[in-house]
Short mmCIF file of C-alpha atoms in Angstrom, two decimals:
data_model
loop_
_atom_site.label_atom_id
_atom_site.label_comp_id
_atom_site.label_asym_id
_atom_site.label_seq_id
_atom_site.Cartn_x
_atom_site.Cartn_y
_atom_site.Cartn_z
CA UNK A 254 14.32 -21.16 -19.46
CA UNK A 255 12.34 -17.97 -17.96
CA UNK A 256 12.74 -14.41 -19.15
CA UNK A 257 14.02 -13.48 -16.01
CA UNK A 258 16.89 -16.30 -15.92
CA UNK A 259 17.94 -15.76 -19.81
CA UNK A 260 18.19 -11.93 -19.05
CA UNK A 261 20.23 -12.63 -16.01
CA UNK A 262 22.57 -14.82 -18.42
CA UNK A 263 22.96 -12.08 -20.71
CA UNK A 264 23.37 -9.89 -18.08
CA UNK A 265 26.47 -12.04 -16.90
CA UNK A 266 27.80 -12.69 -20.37
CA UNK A 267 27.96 -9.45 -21.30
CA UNK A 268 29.40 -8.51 -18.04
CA UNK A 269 31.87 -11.38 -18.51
CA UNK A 270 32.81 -9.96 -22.19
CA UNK A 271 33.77 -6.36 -20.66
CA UNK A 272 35.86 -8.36 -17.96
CA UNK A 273 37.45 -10.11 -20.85
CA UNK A 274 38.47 -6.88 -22.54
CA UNK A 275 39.40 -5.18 -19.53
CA UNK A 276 41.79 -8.18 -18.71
CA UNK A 277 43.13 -8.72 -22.11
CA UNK A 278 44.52 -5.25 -22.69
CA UNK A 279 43.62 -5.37 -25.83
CA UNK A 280 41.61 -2.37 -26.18
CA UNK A 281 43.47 0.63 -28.20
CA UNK A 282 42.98 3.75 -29.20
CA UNK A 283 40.81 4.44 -32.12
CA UNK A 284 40.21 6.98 -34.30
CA UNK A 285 36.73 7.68 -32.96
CA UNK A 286 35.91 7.08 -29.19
CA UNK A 287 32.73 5.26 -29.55
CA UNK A 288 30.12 3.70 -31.72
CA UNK A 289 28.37 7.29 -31.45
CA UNK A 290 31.17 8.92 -32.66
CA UNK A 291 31.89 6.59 -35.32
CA UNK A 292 28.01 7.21 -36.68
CA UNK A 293 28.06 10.54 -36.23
CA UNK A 294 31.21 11.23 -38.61
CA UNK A 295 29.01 9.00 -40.64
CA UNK A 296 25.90 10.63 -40.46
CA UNK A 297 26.74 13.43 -42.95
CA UNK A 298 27.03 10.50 -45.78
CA UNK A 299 23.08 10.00 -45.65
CA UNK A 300 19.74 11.10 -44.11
CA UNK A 301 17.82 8.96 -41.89
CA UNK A 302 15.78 8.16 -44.85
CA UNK A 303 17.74 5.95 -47.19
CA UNK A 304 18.50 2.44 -47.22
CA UNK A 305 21.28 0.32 -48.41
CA UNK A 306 20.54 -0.04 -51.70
CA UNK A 307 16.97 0.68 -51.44
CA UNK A 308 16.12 -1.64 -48.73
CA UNK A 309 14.07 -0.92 -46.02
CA UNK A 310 15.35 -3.84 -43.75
CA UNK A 311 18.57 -2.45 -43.26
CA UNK A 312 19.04 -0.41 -39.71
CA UNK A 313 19.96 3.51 -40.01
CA UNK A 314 23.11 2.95 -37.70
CA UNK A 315 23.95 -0.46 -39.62
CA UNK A 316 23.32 1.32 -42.94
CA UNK A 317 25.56 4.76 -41.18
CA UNK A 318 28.51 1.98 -40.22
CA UNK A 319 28.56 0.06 -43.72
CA UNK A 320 28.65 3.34 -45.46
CA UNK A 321 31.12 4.94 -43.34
CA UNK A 322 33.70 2.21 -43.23
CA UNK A 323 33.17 1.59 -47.24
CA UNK A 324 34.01 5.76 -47.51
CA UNK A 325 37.41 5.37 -45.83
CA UNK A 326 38.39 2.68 -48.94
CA UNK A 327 39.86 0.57 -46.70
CA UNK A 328 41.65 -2.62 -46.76
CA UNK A 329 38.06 -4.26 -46.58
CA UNK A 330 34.73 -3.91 -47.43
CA UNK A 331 31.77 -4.04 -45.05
CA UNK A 332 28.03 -5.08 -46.15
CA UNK A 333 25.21 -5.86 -44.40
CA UNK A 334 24.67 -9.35 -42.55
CA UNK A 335 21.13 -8.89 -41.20
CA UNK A 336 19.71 -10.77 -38.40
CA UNK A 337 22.29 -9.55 -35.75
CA UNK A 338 21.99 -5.63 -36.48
CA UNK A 339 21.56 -5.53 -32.69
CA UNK A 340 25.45 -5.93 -31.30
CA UNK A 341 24.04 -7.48 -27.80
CA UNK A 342 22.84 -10.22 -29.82
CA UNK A 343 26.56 -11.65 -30.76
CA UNK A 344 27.82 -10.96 -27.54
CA UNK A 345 26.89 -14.68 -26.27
CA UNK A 346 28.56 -16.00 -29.35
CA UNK A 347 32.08 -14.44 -28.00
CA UNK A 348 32.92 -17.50 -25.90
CA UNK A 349 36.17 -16.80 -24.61
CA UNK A 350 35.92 -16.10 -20.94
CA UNK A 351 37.78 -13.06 -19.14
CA UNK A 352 40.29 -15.24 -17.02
CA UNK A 353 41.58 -17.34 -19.89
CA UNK A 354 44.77 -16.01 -19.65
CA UNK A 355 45.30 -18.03 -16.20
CA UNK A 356 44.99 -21.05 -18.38
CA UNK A 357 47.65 -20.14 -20.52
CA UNK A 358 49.99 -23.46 -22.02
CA UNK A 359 53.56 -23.65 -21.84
CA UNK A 360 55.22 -22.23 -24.82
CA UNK A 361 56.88 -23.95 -27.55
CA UNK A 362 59.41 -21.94 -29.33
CA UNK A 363 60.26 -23.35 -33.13
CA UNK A 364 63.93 -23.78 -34.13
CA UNK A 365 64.92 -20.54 -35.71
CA UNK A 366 66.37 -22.26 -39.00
CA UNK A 367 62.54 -23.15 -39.55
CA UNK A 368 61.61 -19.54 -39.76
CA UNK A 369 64.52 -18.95 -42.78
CA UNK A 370 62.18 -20.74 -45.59
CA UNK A 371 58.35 -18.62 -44.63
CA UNK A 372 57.29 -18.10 -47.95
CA UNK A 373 54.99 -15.07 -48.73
CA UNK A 374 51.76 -17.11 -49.21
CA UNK A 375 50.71 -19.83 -47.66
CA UNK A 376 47.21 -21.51 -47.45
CA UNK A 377 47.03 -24.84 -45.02
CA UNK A 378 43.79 -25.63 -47.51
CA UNK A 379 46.30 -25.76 -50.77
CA UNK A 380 49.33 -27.35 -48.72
CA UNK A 381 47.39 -30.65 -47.84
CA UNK A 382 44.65 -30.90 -50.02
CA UNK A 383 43.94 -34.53 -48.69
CA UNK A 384 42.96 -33.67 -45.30
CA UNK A 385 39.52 -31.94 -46.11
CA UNK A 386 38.76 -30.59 -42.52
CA UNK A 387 41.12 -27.58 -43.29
CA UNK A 388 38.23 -26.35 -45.81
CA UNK A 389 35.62 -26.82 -43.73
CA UNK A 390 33.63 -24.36 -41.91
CA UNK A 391 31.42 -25.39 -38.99
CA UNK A 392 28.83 -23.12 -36.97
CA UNK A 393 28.33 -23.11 -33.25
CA UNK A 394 24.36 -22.12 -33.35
CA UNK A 395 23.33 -19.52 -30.46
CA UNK A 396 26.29 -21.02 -27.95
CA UNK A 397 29.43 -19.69 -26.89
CA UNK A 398 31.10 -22.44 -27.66
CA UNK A 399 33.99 -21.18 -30.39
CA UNK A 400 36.93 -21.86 -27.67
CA UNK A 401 35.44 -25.43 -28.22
CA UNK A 402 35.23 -25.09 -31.84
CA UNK A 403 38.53 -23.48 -32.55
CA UNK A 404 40.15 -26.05 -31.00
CA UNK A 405 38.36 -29.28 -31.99
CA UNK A 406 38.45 -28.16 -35.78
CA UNK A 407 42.45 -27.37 -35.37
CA UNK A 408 42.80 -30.67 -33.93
CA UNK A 409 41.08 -32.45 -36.81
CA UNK A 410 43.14 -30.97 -39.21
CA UNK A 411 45.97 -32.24 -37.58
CA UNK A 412 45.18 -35.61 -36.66
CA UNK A 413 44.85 -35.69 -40.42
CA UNK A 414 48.20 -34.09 -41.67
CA UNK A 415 50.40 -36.19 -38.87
CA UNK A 416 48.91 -39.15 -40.11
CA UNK A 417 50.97 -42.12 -39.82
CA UNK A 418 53.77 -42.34 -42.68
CA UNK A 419 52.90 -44.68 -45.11
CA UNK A 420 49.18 -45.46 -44.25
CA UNK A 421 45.66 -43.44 -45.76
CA UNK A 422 45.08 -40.24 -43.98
CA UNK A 423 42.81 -40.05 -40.84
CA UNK A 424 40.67 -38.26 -41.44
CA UNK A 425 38.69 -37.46 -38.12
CA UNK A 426 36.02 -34.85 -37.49
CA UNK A 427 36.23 -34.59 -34.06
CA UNK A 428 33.70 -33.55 -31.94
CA UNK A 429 32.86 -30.10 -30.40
CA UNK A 430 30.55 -31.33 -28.28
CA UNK A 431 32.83 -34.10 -26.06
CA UNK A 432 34.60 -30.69 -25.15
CA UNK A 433 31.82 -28.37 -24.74
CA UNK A 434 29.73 -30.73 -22.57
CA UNK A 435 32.54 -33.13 -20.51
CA UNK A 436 35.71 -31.17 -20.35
CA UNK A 437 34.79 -29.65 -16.61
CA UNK A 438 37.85 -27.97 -16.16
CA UNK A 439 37.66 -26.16 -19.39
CA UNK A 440 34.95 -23.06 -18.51
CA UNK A 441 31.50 -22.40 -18.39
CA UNK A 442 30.18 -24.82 -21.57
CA UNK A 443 27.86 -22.30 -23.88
CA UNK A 444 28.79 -19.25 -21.38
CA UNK A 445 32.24 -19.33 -22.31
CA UNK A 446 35.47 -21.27 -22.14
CA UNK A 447 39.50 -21.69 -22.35
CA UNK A 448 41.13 -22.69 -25.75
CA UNK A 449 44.16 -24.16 -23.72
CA UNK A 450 42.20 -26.29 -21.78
CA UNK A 451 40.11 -27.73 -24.76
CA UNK A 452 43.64 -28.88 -26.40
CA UNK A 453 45.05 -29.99 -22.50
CA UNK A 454 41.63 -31.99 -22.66
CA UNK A 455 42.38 -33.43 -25.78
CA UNK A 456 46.21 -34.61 -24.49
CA UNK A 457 44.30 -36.34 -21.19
CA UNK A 458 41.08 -37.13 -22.32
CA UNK A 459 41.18 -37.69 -25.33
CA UNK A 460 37.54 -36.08 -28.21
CA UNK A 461 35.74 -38.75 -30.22
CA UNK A 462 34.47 -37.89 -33.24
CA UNK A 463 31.18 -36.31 -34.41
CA UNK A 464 29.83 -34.25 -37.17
CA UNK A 465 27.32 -31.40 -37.85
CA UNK A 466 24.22 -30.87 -36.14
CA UNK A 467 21.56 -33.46 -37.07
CA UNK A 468 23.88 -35.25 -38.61
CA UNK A 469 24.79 -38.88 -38.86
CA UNK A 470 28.38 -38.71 -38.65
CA UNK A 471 30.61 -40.18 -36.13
CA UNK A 472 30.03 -40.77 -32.69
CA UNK A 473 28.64 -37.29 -30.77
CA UNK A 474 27.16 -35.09 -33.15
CA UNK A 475 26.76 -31.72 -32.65
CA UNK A 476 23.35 -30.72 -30.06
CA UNK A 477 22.71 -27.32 -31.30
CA UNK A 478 20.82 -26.42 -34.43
CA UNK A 479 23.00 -24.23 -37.05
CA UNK A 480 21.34 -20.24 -37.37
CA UNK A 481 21.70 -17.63 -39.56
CA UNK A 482 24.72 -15.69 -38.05
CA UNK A 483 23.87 -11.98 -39.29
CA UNK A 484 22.62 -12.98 -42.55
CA UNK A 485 19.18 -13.75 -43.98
CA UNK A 486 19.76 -17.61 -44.89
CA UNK A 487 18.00 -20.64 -44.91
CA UNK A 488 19.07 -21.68 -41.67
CA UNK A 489 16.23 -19.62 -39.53
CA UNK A 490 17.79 -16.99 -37.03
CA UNK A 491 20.13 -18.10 -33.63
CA UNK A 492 17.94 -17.54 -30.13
CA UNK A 493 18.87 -14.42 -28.44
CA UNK A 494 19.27 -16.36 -25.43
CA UNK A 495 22.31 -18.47 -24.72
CA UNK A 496 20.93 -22.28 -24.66
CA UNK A 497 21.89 -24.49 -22.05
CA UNK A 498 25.01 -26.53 -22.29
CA UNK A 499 24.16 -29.90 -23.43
CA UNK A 500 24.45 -32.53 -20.86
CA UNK A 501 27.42 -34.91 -21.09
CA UNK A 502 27.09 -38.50 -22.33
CA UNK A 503 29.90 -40.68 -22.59
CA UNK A 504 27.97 -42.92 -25.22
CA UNK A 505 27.97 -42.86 -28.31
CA UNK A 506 25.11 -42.15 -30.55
CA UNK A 507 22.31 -44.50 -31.28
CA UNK A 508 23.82 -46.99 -34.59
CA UNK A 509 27.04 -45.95 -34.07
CA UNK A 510 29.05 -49.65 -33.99
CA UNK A 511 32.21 -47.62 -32.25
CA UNK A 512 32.60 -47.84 -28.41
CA UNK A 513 33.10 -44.47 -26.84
CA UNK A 514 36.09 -44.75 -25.22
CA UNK A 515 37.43 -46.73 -28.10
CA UNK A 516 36.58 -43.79 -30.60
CA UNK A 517 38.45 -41.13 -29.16
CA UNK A 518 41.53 -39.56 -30.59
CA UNK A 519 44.41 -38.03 -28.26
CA UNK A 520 46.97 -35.53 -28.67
CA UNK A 521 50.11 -35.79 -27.38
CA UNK A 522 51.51 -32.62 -26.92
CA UNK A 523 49.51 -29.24 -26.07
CA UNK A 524 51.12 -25.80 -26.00
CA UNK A 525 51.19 -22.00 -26.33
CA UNK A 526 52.61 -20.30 -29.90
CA UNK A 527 55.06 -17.51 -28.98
CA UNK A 528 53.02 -13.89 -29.88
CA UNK A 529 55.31 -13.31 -32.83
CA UNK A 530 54.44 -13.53 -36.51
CA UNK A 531 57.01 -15.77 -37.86
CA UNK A 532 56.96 -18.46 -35.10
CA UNK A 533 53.07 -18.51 -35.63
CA UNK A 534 53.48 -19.23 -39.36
CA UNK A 535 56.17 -21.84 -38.93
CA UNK A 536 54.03 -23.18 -37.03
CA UNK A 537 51.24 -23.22 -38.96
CA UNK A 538 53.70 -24.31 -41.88
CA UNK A 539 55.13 -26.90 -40.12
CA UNK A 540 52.39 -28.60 -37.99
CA UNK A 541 48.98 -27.18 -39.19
CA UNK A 542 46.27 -24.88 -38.61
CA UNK A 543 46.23 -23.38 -35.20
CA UNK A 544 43.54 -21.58 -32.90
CA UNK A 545 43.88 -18.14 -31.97
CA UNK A 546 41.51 -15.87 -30.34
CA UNK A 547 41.26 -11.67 -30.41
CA UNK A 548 38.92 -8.74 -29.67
CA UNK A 549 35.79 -8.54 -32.28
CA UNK A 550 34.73 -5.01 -32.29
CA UNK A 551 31.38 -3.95 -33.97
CA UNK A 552 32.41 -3.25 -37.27
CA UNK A 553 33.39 -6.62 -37.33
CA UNK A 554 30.12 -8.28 -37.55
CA UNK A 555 29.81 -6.33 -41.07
CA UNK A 556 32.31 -7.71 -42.44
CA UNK A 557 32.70 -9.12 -46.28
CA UNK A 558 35.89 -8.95 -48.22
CA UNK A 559 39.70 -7.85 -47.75
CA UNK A 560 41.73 -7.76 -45.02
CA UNK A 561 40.11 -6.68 -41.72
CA UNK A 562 41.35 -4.00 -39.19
CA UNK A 563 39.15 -2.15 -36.82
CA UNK A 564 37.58 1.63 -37.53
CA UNK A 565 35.73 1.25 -34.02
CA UNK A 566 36.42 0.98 -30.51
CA UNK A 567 33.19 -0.45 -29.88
CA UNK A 568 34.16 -3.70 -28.40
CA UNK A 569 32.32 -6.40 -27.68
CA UNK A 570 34.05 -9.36 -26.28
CA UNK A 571 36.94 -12.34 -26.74
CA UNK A 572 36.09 -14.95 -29.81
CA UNK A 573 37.79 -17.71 -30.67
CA UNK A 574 38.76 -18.98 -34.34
CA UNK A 575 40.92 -21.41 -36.71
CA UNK A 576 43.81 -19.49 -38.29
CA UNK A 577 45.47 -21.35 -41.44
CA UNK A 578 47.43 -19.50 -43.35
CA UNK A 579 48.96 -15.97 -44.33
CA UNK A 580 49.25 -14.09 -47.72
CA UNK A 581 49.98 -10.19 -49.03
CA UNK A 582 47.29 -8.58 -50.59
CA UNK A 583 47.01 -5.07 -52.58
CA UNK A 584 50.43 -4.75 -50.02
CA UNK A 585 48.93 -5.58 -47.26
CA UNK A 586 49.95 -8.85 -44.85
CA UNK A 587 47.33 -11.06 -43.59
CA UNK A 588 46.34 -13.74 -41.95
CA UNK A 589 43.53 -16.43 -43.03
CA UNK A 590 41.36 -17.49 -40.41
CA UNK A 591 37.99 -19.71 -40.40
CA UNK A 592 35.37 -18.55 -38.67
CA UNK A 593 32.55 -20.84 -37.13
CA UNK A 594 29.46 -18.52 -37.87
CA UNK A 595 28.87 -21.31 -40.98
CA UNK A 596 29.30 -20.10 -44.82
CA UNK A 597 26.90 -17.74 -44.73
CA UNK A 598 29.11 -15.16 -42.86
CA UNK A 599 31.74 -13.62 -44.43
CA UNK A 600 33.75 -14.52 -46.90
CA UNK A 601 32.03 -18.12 -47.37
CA UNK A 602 32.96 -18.27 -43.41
CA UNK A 603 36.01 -17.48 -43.85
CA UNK A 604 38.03 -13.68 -43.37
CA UNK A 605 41.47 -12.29 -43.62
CA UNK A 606 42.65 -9.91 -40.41
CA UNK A 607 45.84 -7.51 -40.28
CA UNK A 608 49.18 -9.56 -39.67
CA UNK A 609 52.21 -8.69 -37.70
CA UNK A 610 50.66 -5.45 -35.89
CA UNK A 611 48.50 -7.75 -33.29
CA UNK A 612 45.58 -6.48 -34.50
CA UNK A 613 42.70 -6.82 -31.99
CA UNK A 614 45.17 -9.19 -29.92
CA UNK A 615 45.02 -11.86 -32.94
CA UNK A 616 48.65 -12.80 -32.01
CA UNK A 617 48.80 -12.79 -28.31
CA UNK A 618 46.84 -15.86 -27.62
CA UNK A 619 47.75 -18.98 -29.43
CA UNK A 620 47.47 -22.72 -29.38
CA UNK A 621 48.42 -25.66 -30.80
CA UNK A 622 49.67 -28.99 -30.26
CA UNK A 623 50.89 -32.25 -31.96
CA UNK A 624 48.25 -35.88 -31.94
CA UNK A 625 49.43 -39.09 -30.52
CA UNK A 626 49.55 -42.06 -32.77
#
């Protein structure tokens, strides 16, 4: 791909990502206006000098953000995830598109006597410790591709917990790439996608199964090479450019005995959460991990430990994610969601965000549905 043509994607993606915001309505009011602002009420913390604990890799604004959100003690704690300092560089990551809300499902309210017994905690990883999916964190590489992810790894945690009673667990990781590269009707491929179409794809096409990237497991592994999402790993950093999506093959992988069509798993019902708290954990309670999608802001990116809510208004576009449970902590109500920037990110890949406020739209947009067996 030429300069020229990867700028012009950028271009487009970012312009996409401000469309996204703009039709989401899910920018608020902050305390500070911009990311200027924010640094400059942070500037007074530091000179331009100093580093984050002596380290001159760490950006001045980076180091002004960190410090500045650590100062307001919080309900979280930011650090530093180098590698992405630069906030254009994630921008391609935040794959859901502007006009998803056109694709919206059907919603599908819970009987209210389920919402009588929500318990206080509850962590999808503890409740079915047999279905190992639900722990595991996957990573997208340098592609917009989480509406793909958050559904297909939602999916496989279900196909898992509605196993058939009375027979093993089945346990399928299914792949991200059967919806990323054939599901036509579902967006733009690594520029961007719909979460309700992955799991409507899913009902009428049915996903086969496939594992990591460069891996040997199942039937349509994932194309794009894992990255170091923000972080100095051992991964090697994502491209700054968004890669093409890969081509679709319906055919399995080379000493896979499985036929493709005979590999894939369907869903039988797909459908839209209703945007209130308790229906989204009896949900979650009843049926399993869900995707959701919301607004990641800057100070995002920086983020460690606790339970996120945003101190900027510096947004940067529509990402999509695996939410699987809810807790309290130090007071505060949460929800716990899996990320797909692999365990290098965050809190091992995982992070906790602000419950029952609809903080940075985490509520308005979710999706679910129930496998066919």
């Amino acid at each position: 791909m030429g300069t020229s043509v990867c700028l012009l994607t950028l271009t487009a993606f970012i312009a996409f990502s401000s469309q996204f915001l703009a039709a989401s309505g899910r920018v608020r009011q902050a305390s500070y206006s911009n990311r200027d602002g924010v640094l400059s009420n942070a500037a007074h913390f530091s000179s331009d000098n100093e580093r984050v604990h002596g380290s001159d890799e760490i950006p001045i604004p980076v180091y002004k953000m960190i410090e500045y959100i650590n100062r307001l003690n919080t309900t979280w704690k930011a650090g530093h995830n180098s590698g992405y300092d630069n906030p254009e560089d994630v921008i391609p990551l935040l794959g859901v598109r502007p006009e998803n809300s056109r694709y919206r499902l059907p919603e599908r309210t819970l009987d209210v006597s389920a919402l009588r017994v929500l318990p206080e905690n509850f962590d999808a990883r503890e409740h079915w410790p047999d279905c190992p999916t639900i722990r595991e964190i996957r990573d997208q590489g340098s592609c917009g591709s989480c509406w793909a992810f958050g559904a297909v790894e939602a999916i496989s945690d279900r196909t898992c917990i509605h196993s058939p009673e009375g027979k093993p667990r089945v346990i399928a990781h299914l792949a991200a790439d059967d919806v990323l590269s054939c599901c036509t009707e579902c967006g733009a491929g690594c520029n961007g996608g719909f979460p309700g179409s992955a799991w409507s794809y899913w009902v009428h096409k049915g996903i086969v199964t496939g594992g990591n990237y460069d891996s040997d497991e199942g039937c349509m592994p994932y194309p794009i090479k894992a990255c170091d999402h923000h972080v100095n790993g051992t991964l090697g950093p994502c491209d700054k450019t968004i890669p093409p999506t890969p081509r679709c093959v319906r055919m399995c992988r080379k000493g896979y005995d499985v036929d493709f069509m005979d590999d894939k798993h369907y869903g039988r019902h797909a459908y839209s959460v209703p945007a209130k708290a308790k229906q989204i954990q009896a949900e979650i309670m009843m049926n399993g991990p869900v995707e959701a999608d919301f607004t990641v802001y800057e100070d995002f990116l920086h983020y460690k430990s606790g339970v996120y809510q945003r101190h900027t208004d510096s947004a940067l576009g529509g990402h999509a994610i695996r939410l699987l449970g809810w807790g309290v902590e130090n007071g505060v109500p949460y929800w716990l969601a899996a990320n797909s920037w692999n365990t290098e990110w965050g809190d091992k890949g995982f992070f906790k965000i602000l419950r029952g406020s609809d903080e940075c739209g985490i509520e308005s947009d979710i999706v679910a549905g129930l496998p066919k067996y």
